[in-house]
């Protein structure tokens, strides 16, 4: 009788856990929402706040990209910094563009939330793009660092594992695509409707 928890081992650093409740009594004043409707309430909260995940992804991606920029300026290959090679420049540019695009998607979803509007569609777009962006940026950062990026001496391998989770939790990429396409196909959202 009561509750127990068990740690879930993951490839990431943080520690999720399973919670088990058995015969736990909850006073009426502590019930959130309607009795036996907790799943629906939880899904509403998750959907409305999905834009917060890509907001975090922006921070991780920016930190990693700055690390790659600094490294590219000081790493010498064939007599010059690797920052002078077009391949490196393009990886840096593509990463920056993806980060900025995600930032605007997040700001749009946050604006909707701040103005009491439905954020679910915009949040799904931001989450899908932000999760993909973070994975692309970290992959490029690892590539720029070469073999050093693959070692545990740098935080890149940890970030690589961390950002992979963005594509799974609070709705997988596939779920976001389903939500976005369903809204468009059913006419809940029209193309070009920015607000």
JSON list of C-alpha atoms in Angstrom, two decimals:
[
{"chain": "A", "resi": 1, "resn": "UNK", "atom": "CA", "xyz": [0.00, 0.00, 0.00]},
{"chain": "A", "resi": 2, "resn": "UNK", "atom": "CA", "xyz": [1.44, 3.36, -1.00]},
{"chain": "A", "resi": 3, "resn": "UNK", "atom": "CA", "xyz": [3.87, 4.19, -3.77]},
{"chain": "A", "resi": 4, "resn": "UNK", "atom": "CA", "xyz": [7.23, 2.98, -4.98]},
{"chain": "A", "resi": 5, "resn": "UNK", "atom": "CA", "xyz": [9.61, 4.08, -7.68]},
{"chain": "A", "resi": 6, "resn": "UNK", "atom": "CA", "xyz": [12.26, 2.40, -9.77]},
{"chain": "A", "resi": 7, "resn": "UNK", "atom": "CA", "xyz": [15.06, 4.07, -11.72]},
{"chain": "A", "resi": 8, "resn": "UNK", "atom": "CA", "xyz": [15.08, 3.62, -15.49]},
{"chain": "A", "resi": 9, "resn": "UNK", "atom": "CA", "xyz": [18.57, 3.28, -16.95]},
{"chain": "A", "resi": 10, "resn": "UNK", "atom": "CA", "xyz": [18.91, 5.26, -20.18]},
{"chain": "A", "resi": 11, "resn": "UNK", "atom": "CA", "xyz": [21.69, 6.24, -22.55]},
{"chain": "A", "resi": 12, "resn": "UNK", "atom": "CA", "xyz": [21.29, 9.82, -21.29]},
{"chain": "A", "resi": 13, "resn": "UNK", "atom": "CA", "xyz": [22.54, 11.47, -18.12]},
{"chain": "A", "resi": 14, "resn": "UNK", "atom": "CA", "xyz": [19.29, 12.19, -16.39]},
{"chain": "A", "resi": 15, "resn": "UNK", "atom": "CA", "xyz": [17.34, 9.67, -14.39]},
{"chain": "A", "resi": 16, "resn": "UNK", "atom": "CA", "xyz": [13.71, 9.04, -15.24]},
{"chain": "A", "resi": 17, "resn": "UNK", "atom": "CA", "xyz": [11.81, 6.69, -13.00]},
{"chain": "A", "resi": 18, "resn": "UNK", "atom": "CA", "xyz": [8.66, 4.64, -12.98]},
{"chain": "A", "resi": 19, "resn": "UNK", "atom": "CA", "xyz": [6.20, 5.45, -10.22]},
{"chain": "A", "resi": 20, "resn": "UNK", "atom": "CA", "xyz": [3.82, 2.80, -8.95]},
{"chain": "A", "resi": 21, "resn": "UNK", "atom": "CA", "xyz": [0.77, 3.70, -6.90]},
{"chain": "A", "resi": 22, "resn": "UNK", "atom": "CA", "xyz": [-1.24, 1.10, -5.03]},
{"chain": "A", "resi": 23, "resn": "UNK", "atom": "CA", "xyz": [-4.21, 1.94, -2.84]},
{"chain": "A", "resi": 24, "resn": "UNK", "atom": "CA", "xyz": [-3.13, 5.54, -2.44]},
{"chain": "A", "resi": 25, "resn": "UNK", "atom": "CA", "xyz": [-5.85, 7.80, -1.05]},
{"chain": "A", "resi": 26, "resn": "UNK", "atom": "CA", "xyz": [-5.97, 11.33, -2.41]},
{"chain": "A", "resi": 27, "resn": "UNK", "atom": "CA", "xyz": [-8.04, 13.95, -0.57]},
{"chain": "A", "resi": 28, "resn": "UNK", "atom": "CA", "xyz": [-10.68, 15.57, -2.81]},
{"chain": "A", "resi": 29, "resn": "UNK", "atom": "CA", "xyz": [-9.00, 18.98, -2.48]},
{"chain": "A", "resi": 30, "resn": "UNK", "atom": "CA", "xyz": [-5.80, 17.54, -4.03]},
{"chain": "A", "resi": 31, "resn": "UNK", "atom": "CA", "xyz": [-7.39, 16.04, -7.14]},
{"chain": "A", "resi": 32, "resn": "UNK", "atom": "CA", "xyz": [-6.35, 17.83, -10.31]},
{"chain": "A", "resi": 33, "resn": "UNK", "atom": "CA", "xyz": [-9.15, 18.14, -12.85]},
{"chain": "A", "resi": 34, "resn": "UNK", "atom": "CA", "xyz": [-11.97, 15.63, -12.91]},
{"chain": "A", "resi": 35, "resn": "UNK", "atom": "CA", "xyz": [-11.77, 12.24, -11.23]},
{"chain": "A", "resi": 36, "resn": "UNK", "atom": "CA", "xyz": [-10.60, 9.50, -13.63]},
{"chain": "A", "resi": 37, "resn": "UNK", "atom": "CA", "xyz": [-9.77, 12.08, -16.33]},
{"chain": "A", "resi": 38, "resn": "UNK", "atom": "CA", "xyz": [-6.09, 12.48, -15.44]},
{"chain": "A", "resi": 39, "resn": "UNK", "atom": "CA", "xyz": [-4.76, 11.10, -18.70]},
{"chain": "A", "resi": 40, "resn": "UNK", "atom": "CA", "xyz": [-6.72, 13.65, -20.75]},
{"chain": "A", "resi": 41, "resn": "UNK", "atom": "CA", "xyz": [-5.54, 16.48, -18.50]},
{"chain": "A", "resi": 42, "resn": "UNK", "atom": "CA", "xyz": [-1.94, 15.30, -18.77]},
{"chain": "A", "resi": 43, "resn": "UNK", "atom": "CA", "xyz": [-2.14, 15.19, -22.56]},
{"chain": "A", "resi": 44, "resn": "UNK", "atom": "CA", "xyz": [-3.51, 18.75, -22.64]},
{"chain": "A", "resi": 45, "resn": "UNK", "atom": "CA", "xyz": [-0.59, 19.97, -20.51]},
{"chain": "A", "resi": 46, "resn": "UNK", "atom": "CA", "xyz": [1.95, 18.13, -22.64]},
{"chain": "A", "resi": 47, "resn": "UNK", "atom": "CA", "xyz": [0.50, 19.43, -25.90]},
{"chain": "A", "resi": 48, "resn": "UNK", "atom": "CA", "xyz": [0.32, 23.01, -24.71]},
{"chain": "A", "resi": 49, "resn": "UNK", "atom": "CA", "xyz": [3.89, 23.05, -23.42]},
{"chain": "A", "resi": 50, "resn": "UNK", "atom": "CA", "xyz": [5.68, 21.21, -26.21]},
{"chain": "A", "resi": 51, "resn": "UNK", "atom": "CA", "xyz": [7.28, 24.45, -27.39]},
{"chain": "A", "resi": 52, "resn": "UNK", "atom": "CA", "xyz": [9.47, 24.44, -24.25]},
{"chain": "A", "resi": 53, "resn": "UNK", "atom": "CA", "xyz": [11.44, 21.42, -25.51]},
{"chain": "A", "resi": 54, "resn": "UNK", "atom": "CA", "xyz": [12.79, 23.13, -28.63]},
{"chain": "A", "resi": 55, "resn": "UNK", "atom": "CA", "xyz": [13.53, 26.18, -26.47]},
{"chain": "A", "resi": 56, "resn": "UNK", "atom": "CA", "xyz": [15.94, 23.98, -24.50]},
{"chain": "A", "resi": 57, "resn": "UNK", "atom": "CA", "xyz": [17.28, 22.49, -27.72]},
{"chain": "A", "resi": 58, "resn": "UNK", "atom": "CA", "xyz": [18.24, 25.99, -28.88]},
{"chain": "A", "resi": 59, "resn": "UNK", "atom": "CA", "xyz": [20.44, 26.46, -25.82]},
{"chain": "A", "resi": 60, "resn": "UNK", "atom": "CA", "xyz": [22.20, 23.13, -26.28]},
{"chain": "A", "resi": 61, "resn": "UNK", "atom": "CA", "xyz": [22.71, 23.72, -30.00]},
{"chain": "A", "resi": 62, "resn": "UNK", "atom": "CA", "xyz": [24.04, 27.26, -29.51]},
{"chain": "A", "resi": 63, "resn": "UNK", "atom": "CA", "xyz": [26.54, 26.12, -26.90]},
{"chain": "A", "resi": 64, "resn": "UNK", "atom": "CA", "xyz": [27.73, 23.30, -29.15]},
{"chain": "A", "resi": 65, "resn": "UNK", "atom": "CA", "xyz": [27.95, 25.52, -32.23]},
{"chain": "A", "resi": 66, "resn": "UNK", "atom": "CA", "xyz": [29.99, 28.14, -30.37]},
{"chain": "A", "resi": 67, "resn": "UNK", "atom": "CA", "xyz": [32.34, 25.38, -29.28]},
{"chain": "A", "resi": 68, "resn": "UNK", "atom": "CA", "xyz": [32.70, 24.29, -32.93]},
{"chain": "A", "resi": 69, "resn": "UNK", "atom": "CA", "xyz": [33.32, 27.87, -34.10]},
{"chain": "A", "resi": 70, "resn": "UNK", "atom": "CA", "xyz": [36.04, 28.35, -31.48]},
{"chain": "A", "resi": 71, "resn": "UNK", "atom": "CA", "xyz": [37.63, 25.02, -32.38]},
{"chain": "A", "resi": 72, "resn": "UNK", "atom": "CA", "xyz": [37.49, 25.70, -36.14]},
{"chain": "A", "resi": 73, "resn": "UNK", "atom": "CA", "xyz": [39.36, 28.98, -35.65]},
{"chain": "A", "resi": 74, "resn": "UNK", "atom": "CA", "xyz": [42.23, 27.39, -33.72]},
{"chain": "A", "resi": 75, "resn": "UNK", "atom": "CA", "xyz": [42.52, 23.91, -35.32]},
{"chain": "A", "resi": 76, "resn": "UNK", "atom": "CA", "xyz": [45.17, 23.99, -38.05]},
{"chain": "A", "resi": 77, "resn": "UNK", "atom": "CA", "xyz": [45.03, 21.57, -40.98]},
{"chain": "A", "resi": 78, "resn": "UNK", "atom": "CA", "xyz": [47.26, 21.78, -44.04]},
{"chain": "A", "resi": 79, "resn": "UNK", "atom": "CA", "xyz": [48.70, 25.06, -42.82]},
{"chain": "A", "resi": 80, "resn": "UNK", "atom": "CA", "xyz": [45.52, 27.00, -42.08]},
{"chain": "A", "resi": 81, "resn": "UNK", "atom": "CA", "xyz": [42.61, 27.02, -39.61]},
{"chain": "A", "resi": 82, "resn": "UNK", "atom": "CA", "xyz": [39.85, 24.62, -40.62]},
{"chain": "A", "resi": 83, "resn": "UNK", "atom": "CA", "xyz": [37.46, 27.59, -40.36]},
{"chain": "A", "resi": 84, "resn": "UNK", "atom": "CA", "xyz": [38.84, 28.70, -43.73]},
{"chain": "A", "resi": 85, "resn": "UNK", "atom": "CA", "xyz": [37.56, 25.57, -45.47]},
{"chain": "A", "resi": 86, "resn": "UNK", "atom": "CA", "xyz": [34.20, 25.90, -47.21]},
{"chain": "A", "resi": 87, "resn": "UNK", "atom": "CA", "xyz": [32.93, 22.56, -45.90]},
{"chain": "A", "resi": 88, "resn": "UNK", "atom": "CA", "xyz": [33.37, 23.75, -42.31]},
{"chain": "A", "resi": 89, "resn": "UNK", "atom": "CA", "xyz": [31.89, 27.17, -43.09]},
{"chain": "A", "resi": 90, "resn": "UNK", "atom": "CA", "xyz": [28.79, 25.57, -44.58]},
{"chain": "A", "resi": 91, "resn": "UNK", "atom": "CA", "xyz": [28.28, 23.32, -41.55]},
{"chain": "A", "resi": 92, "resn": "UNK", "atom": "CA", "xyz": [28.51, 26.38, -39.30]},
{"chain": "A", "resi": 93, "resn": "UNK", "atom": "CA", "xyz": [26.15, 28.43, -41.51]},
{"chain": "A", "resi": 94, "resn": "UNK", "atom": "CA", "xyz": [23.58, 25.63, -41.84]},
{"chain": "A", "resi": 95, "resn": "UNK", "atom": "CA", "xyz": [23.61, 25.10, -38.09]},
{"chain": "A", "resi": 96, "resn": "UNK", "atom": "CA", "xyz": [23.09, 28.80, -37.39]},
{"chain": "A", "resi": 97, "resn": "UNK", "atom": "CA", "xyz": [20.18, 29.03, -39.86]},
{"chain": "A", "resi": 98, "resn": "UNK", "atom": "CA", "xyz": [18.47, 26.00, -38.28]},
{"chain": "A", "resi": 99, "resn": "UNK", "atom": "CA", "xyz": [18.92, 27.41, -34.77]},
{"chain": "A", "resi": 100, "resn": "UNK", "atom": "CA", "xyz": [17.44, 30.78, -35.78]},
{"chain": "A", "resi": 101, "resn": "UNK", "atom": "CA", "xyz": [14.49, 29.13, -37.57]},
{"chain": "A", "resi": 102, "resn": "UNK", "atom": "CA", "xyz": [13.76, 27.13, -34.43]},
{"chain": "A", "resi": 103, "resn": "UNK", "atom": "CA", "xyz": [14.00, 30.28, -32.31]},
{"chain": "A", "resi": 104, "resn": "UNK", "atom": "CA", "xyz": [11.26, 31.95, -34.40]},
{"chain": "A", "resi": 105, "resn": "UNK", "atom": "CA", "xyz": [9.03, 28.88, -34.24]},
{"chain": "A", "resi": 106, "resn": "UNK", "atom": "CA", "xyz": [9.41, 28.80, -30.45]},
{"chain": "A", "resi": 107, "resn": "UNK", "atom": "CA", "xyz": [8.76, 32.54, -30.14]},
{"chain": "A", "resi": 108, "resn": "UNK", "atom": "CA", "xyz": [5.61, 32.16, -32.22]},
{"chain": "A", "resi": 109, "resn": "UNK", "atom": "CA", "xyz": [4.30, 29.33, -30.02]},
{"chain": "A", "resi": 110, "resn": "UNK", "atom": "CA", "xyz": [5.21, 31.29, -26.87]},
{"chain": "A", "resi": 111, "resn": "UNK", "atom": "CA", "xyz": [3.41, 34.36, -28.25]},
{"chain": "A", "resi": 112, "resn": "UNK", "atom": "CA", "xyz": [0.29, 32.27, -28.85]},
{"chain": "A", "resi": 113, "resn": "UNK", "atom": "CA", "xyz": [0.45, 30.95, -25.27]},
{"chain": "A", "resi": 114, "resn": "UNK", "atom": "CA", "xyz": [0.98, 34.44, -23.87]},
{"chain": "A", "resi": 115, "resn": "UNK", "atom": "CA", "xyz": [-2.06, 35.69, -25.78]},
{"chain": "A", "resi": 116, "resn": "UNK", "atom": "CA", "xyz": [-4.34, 32.87, -24.64]},
{"chain": "A", "resi": 117, "resn": "UNK", "atom": "CA", "xyz": [-4.47, 31.18, -28.04]},
{"chain": "A", "resi": 118, "resn": "UNK", "atom": "CA", "xyz": [-4.29, 27.46, -28.84]},
{"chain": "A", "resi": 119, "resn": "UNK", "atom": "CA", "xyz": [-0.60, 26.52, -29.04]},
{"chain": "A", "resi": 120, "resn": "UNK", "atom": "CA", "xyz": [-0.89, 22.86, -29.97]},
{"chain": "A", "resi": 121, "resn": "UNK", "atom": "CA", "xyz": [-0.27, 23.14, -33.72]},
{"chain": "A", "resi": 122, "resn": "UNK", "atom": "CA", "xyz": [2.53, 25.70, -33.39]},
{"chain": "A", "resi": 123, "resn": "UNK", "atom": "CA", "xyz": [4.06, 23.68, -30.55]},
{"chain": "A", "resi": 124, "resn": "UNK", "atom": "CA", "xyz": [4.12, 20.53, -32.67]},
{"chain": "A", "resi": 125, "resn": "UNK", "atom": "CA", "xyz": [5.83, 22.41, -35.51]},
{"chain": "A", "resi": 126, "resn": "UNK", "atom": "CA", "xyz": [8.39, 23.91, -33.12]},
{"chain": "A", "resi": 127, "resn": "UNK", "atom": "CA", "xyz": [9.05, 20.58, -31.41]},
{"chain": "A", "resi": 128, "resn": "UNK", "atom": "CA", "xyz": [9.49, 18.65, -34.65]},
{"chain": "A", "resi": 129, "resn": "UNK", "atom": "CA", "xyz": [11.80, 21.27, -36.14]},
{"chain": "A", "resi": 130, "resn": "UNK", "atom": "CA", "xyz": [13.69, 21.89, -32.90]},
{"chain": "A", "resi": 131, "resn": "UNK", "atom": "CA", "xyz": [14.37, 18.22, -32.21]},
{"chain": "A", "resi": 132, "resn": "UNK", "atom": "CA", "xyz": [15.61, 17.66, -35.75]},
{"chain": "A", "resi": 133, "resn": "UNK", "atom": "CA", "xyz": [17.68, 20.85, -35.61]},
{"chain": "A", "resi": 134, "resn": "UNK", "atom": "CA", "xyz": [19.44, 19.87, -32.38]},
{"chain": "A", "resi": 135, "resn": "UNK", "atom": "CA", "xyz": [20.36, 16.47, -33.78]},
{"chain": "A", "resi": 136, "resn": "UNK", "atom": "CA", "xyz": [21.68, 18.00, -37.01]},
{"chain": "A", "resi": 137, "resn": "UNK", "atom": "CA", "xyz": [23.71, 20.66, -35.19]},
{"chain": "A", "resi": 138, "resn": "UNK", "atom": "CA", "xyz": [25.30, 18.26, -32.71]},
{"chain": "A", "resi": 139, "resn": "UNK", "atom": "CA", "xyz": [26.13, 15.86, -35.54]},
{"chain": "A", "resi": 140, "resn": "UNK", "atom": "CA", "xyz": [27.86, 18.68, -37.46]},
{"chain": "A", "resi": 141, "resn": "UNK", "atom": "CA", "xyz": [29.69, 19.84, -34.34]},
{"chain": "A", "resi": 142, "resn": "UNK", "atom": "CA", "xyz": [31.00, 16.31, -33.85]},
{"chain": "A", "resi": 143, "resn": "UNK", "atom": "CA", "xyz": [32.06, 16.24, -37.50]},
{"chain": "A", "resi": 144, "resn": "UNK", "atom": "CA", "xyz": [33.91, 19.55, -37.19]},
{"chain": "A", "resi": 145, "resn": "UNK", "atom": "CA", "xyz": [35.80, 18.23, -34.17]},
{"chain": "A", "resi": 146, "resn": "UNK", "atom": "CA", "xyz": [36.73, 15.03, -36.01]},
{"chain": "A", "resi": 147, "resn": "UNK", "atom": "CA", "xyz": [38.06, 12.21, -33.84]},
{"chain": "A", "resi": 148, "resn": "UNK", "atom": "CA", "xyz": [38.19, 14.45, -30.76]},
{"chain": "A", "resi": 149, "resn": "UNK", "atom": "CA", "xyz": [34.45, 14.98, -31.02]},
{"chain": "A", "resi": 150, "resn": "UNK", "atom": "CA", "xyz": [33.91, 11.26, -30.64]},
{"chain": "A", "resi": 151, "resn": "UNK", "atom": "CA", "xyz": [35.86, 11.01, -27.39]},
{"chain": "A", "resi": 152, "resn": "UNK", "atom": "CA", "xyz": [34.58, 11.45, -23.86]},
{"chain": "A", "resi": 153, "resn": "UNK", "atom": "CA", "xyz": [37.13, 14.26, -23.34]},
{"chain": "A", "resi": 154, "resn": "UNK", "atom": "CA", "xyz": [34.62, 16.70, -24.83]},
{"chain": "A", "resi": 155, "resn": "UNK", "atom": "CA", "xyz": [30.92, 17.02, -23.97]},
{"chain": "A", "resi": 156, "resn": "UNK", "atom": "CA", "xyz": [29.87, 16.43, -27.58]},
{"chain": "A", "resi": 157, "resn": "UNK", "atom": "CA", "xyz": [29.23, 12.70, -27.20]},
{"chain": "A", "resi": 158, "resn": "UNK", "atom": "CA", "xyz": [27.04, 13.41, -24.16]},
{"chain": "A", "resi": 159, "resn": "UNK", "atom": "CA", "xyz": [25.11, 16.07, -26.07]},
{"chain": "A", "resi": 160, "resn": "UNK", "atom": "CA", "xyz": [24.74, 13.61, -28.94]},
{"chain": "A", "resi": 161, "resn": "UNK", "atom": "CA", "xyz": [22.97, 11.19, -26.60]},
{"chain": "A", "resi": 162, "resn": "UNK", "atom": "CA", "xyz": [20.99, 13.96, -24.89]},
{"chain": "A", "resi": 163, "resn": "UNK", "atom": "CA", "xyz": [19.52, 15.56, -28.01]},
{"chain": "A", "resi": 164, "resn": "UNK", "atom": "CA", "xyz": [18.47, 12.20, -29.41]},
{"chain": "A", "resi": 165, "resn": "UNK", "atom": "CA", "xyz": [15.85, 12.12, -26.69]},
{"chain": "A", "resi": 166, "resn": "UNK", "atom": "CA", "xyz": [14.26, 15.33, -28.04]},
{"chain": "A", "resi": 167, "resn": "UNK", "atom": "CA", "xyz": [12.95, 13.30, -30.98]},
{"chain": "A", "resi": 168, "resn": "UNK", "atom": "CA", "xyz": [11.21, 10.85, -28.64]},
{"chain": "A", "resi": 169, "resn": "UNK", "atom": "CA", "xyz": [9.81, 12.35, -25.45]},
{"chain": "A", "resi": 170, "resn": "UNK", "atom": "CA", "xyz": [6.65, 14.46, -25.15]},
{"chain": "A", "resi": 171, "resn": "UNK", "atom": "CA", "xyz": [5.58, 13.08, -28.51]},
{"chain": "A", "resi": 172, "resn": "UNK", "atom": "CA", "xyz": [7.84, 11.45, -31.09]},
{"chain": "A", "resi": 173, "resn": "UNK", "atom": "CA", "xyz": [8.68, 13.06, -34.42]},
{"chain": "A", "resi": 174, "resn": "UNK", "atom": "CA", "xyz": [6.08, 10.78, -35.97]},
{"chain": "A", "resi": 175, "resn": "UNK", "atom": "CA", "xyz": [3.38, 11.98, -33.54]},
{"chain": "A", "resi": 176, "resn": "UNK", "atom": "CA", "xyz": [4.24, 15.61, -34.34]},
{"chain": "A", "resi": 177, "resn": "UNK", "atom": "CA", "xyz": [3.95, 14.88, -38.06]},
{"chain": "A", "resi": 178, "resn": "UNK", "atom": "CA", "xyz": [0.60, 13.19, -37.45]},
{"chain": "A", "resi": 179, "resn": "UNK", "atom": "CA", "xyz": [-0.71, 16.17, -35.46]},
{"chain": "A", "resi": 180, "resn": "UNK", "atom": "CA", "xyz": [0.48, 18.68, -38.05]},
{"chain": "A", "resi": 181, "resn": "UNK", "atom": "CA", "xyz": [-0.90, 16.76, -41.04]},
{"chain": "A", "resi": 182, "resn": "UNK", "atom": "CA", "xyz": [-4.20, 15.98, -39.28]},
{"chain": "A", "resi": 183, "resn": "UNK", "atom": "CA", "xyz": [-4.73, 19.67, -38.49]},
{"chain": "A", "resi": 184, "resn": "UNK", "atom": "CA", "xyz": [-4.10, 20.58, -42.13]},
{"chain": "A", "resi": 185, "resn": "UNK", "atom": "CA", "xyz": [-6.11, 17.74, -43.66]},
{"chain": "A", "resi": 186, "resn": "UNK", "atom": "CA", "xyz": [-9.12, 18.33, -41.42]},
{"chain": "A", "resi": 187, "resn": "UNK", "atom": "CA", "xyz": [-9.03, 22.07, -41.97]},
{"chain": "A", "resi": 188, "resn": "UNK", "atom": "CA", "xyz": [-8.31, 22.96, -38.33]},
{"chain": "A", "resi": 189, "resn": "UNK", "atom": "CA", "xyz": [-5.37, 25.01, -39.60]},
{"chain": "A", "resi": 190, "resn": "UNK", "atom": "CA", "xyz": [-5.01, 26.59, -43.02]},
{"chain": "A", "resi": 191, "resn": "UNK", "atom": "CA", "xyz": [-1.76, 27.12, -44.88]},
{"chain": "A", "resi": 192, "resn": "UNK", "atom": "CA", "xyz": [-0.47, 30.63, -44.39]},
{"chain": "A", "resi": 193, "resn": "UNK", "atom": "CA", "xyz": [-2.36, 31.18, -41.15]},
{"chain": "A", "resi": 194, "resn": "UNK", "atom": "CA", "xyz": [0.44, 32.68, -39.10]},
{"chain": "A", "resi": 195, "resn": "UNK", "atom": "CA", "xyz": [-1.72, 33.68, -36.17]}
]
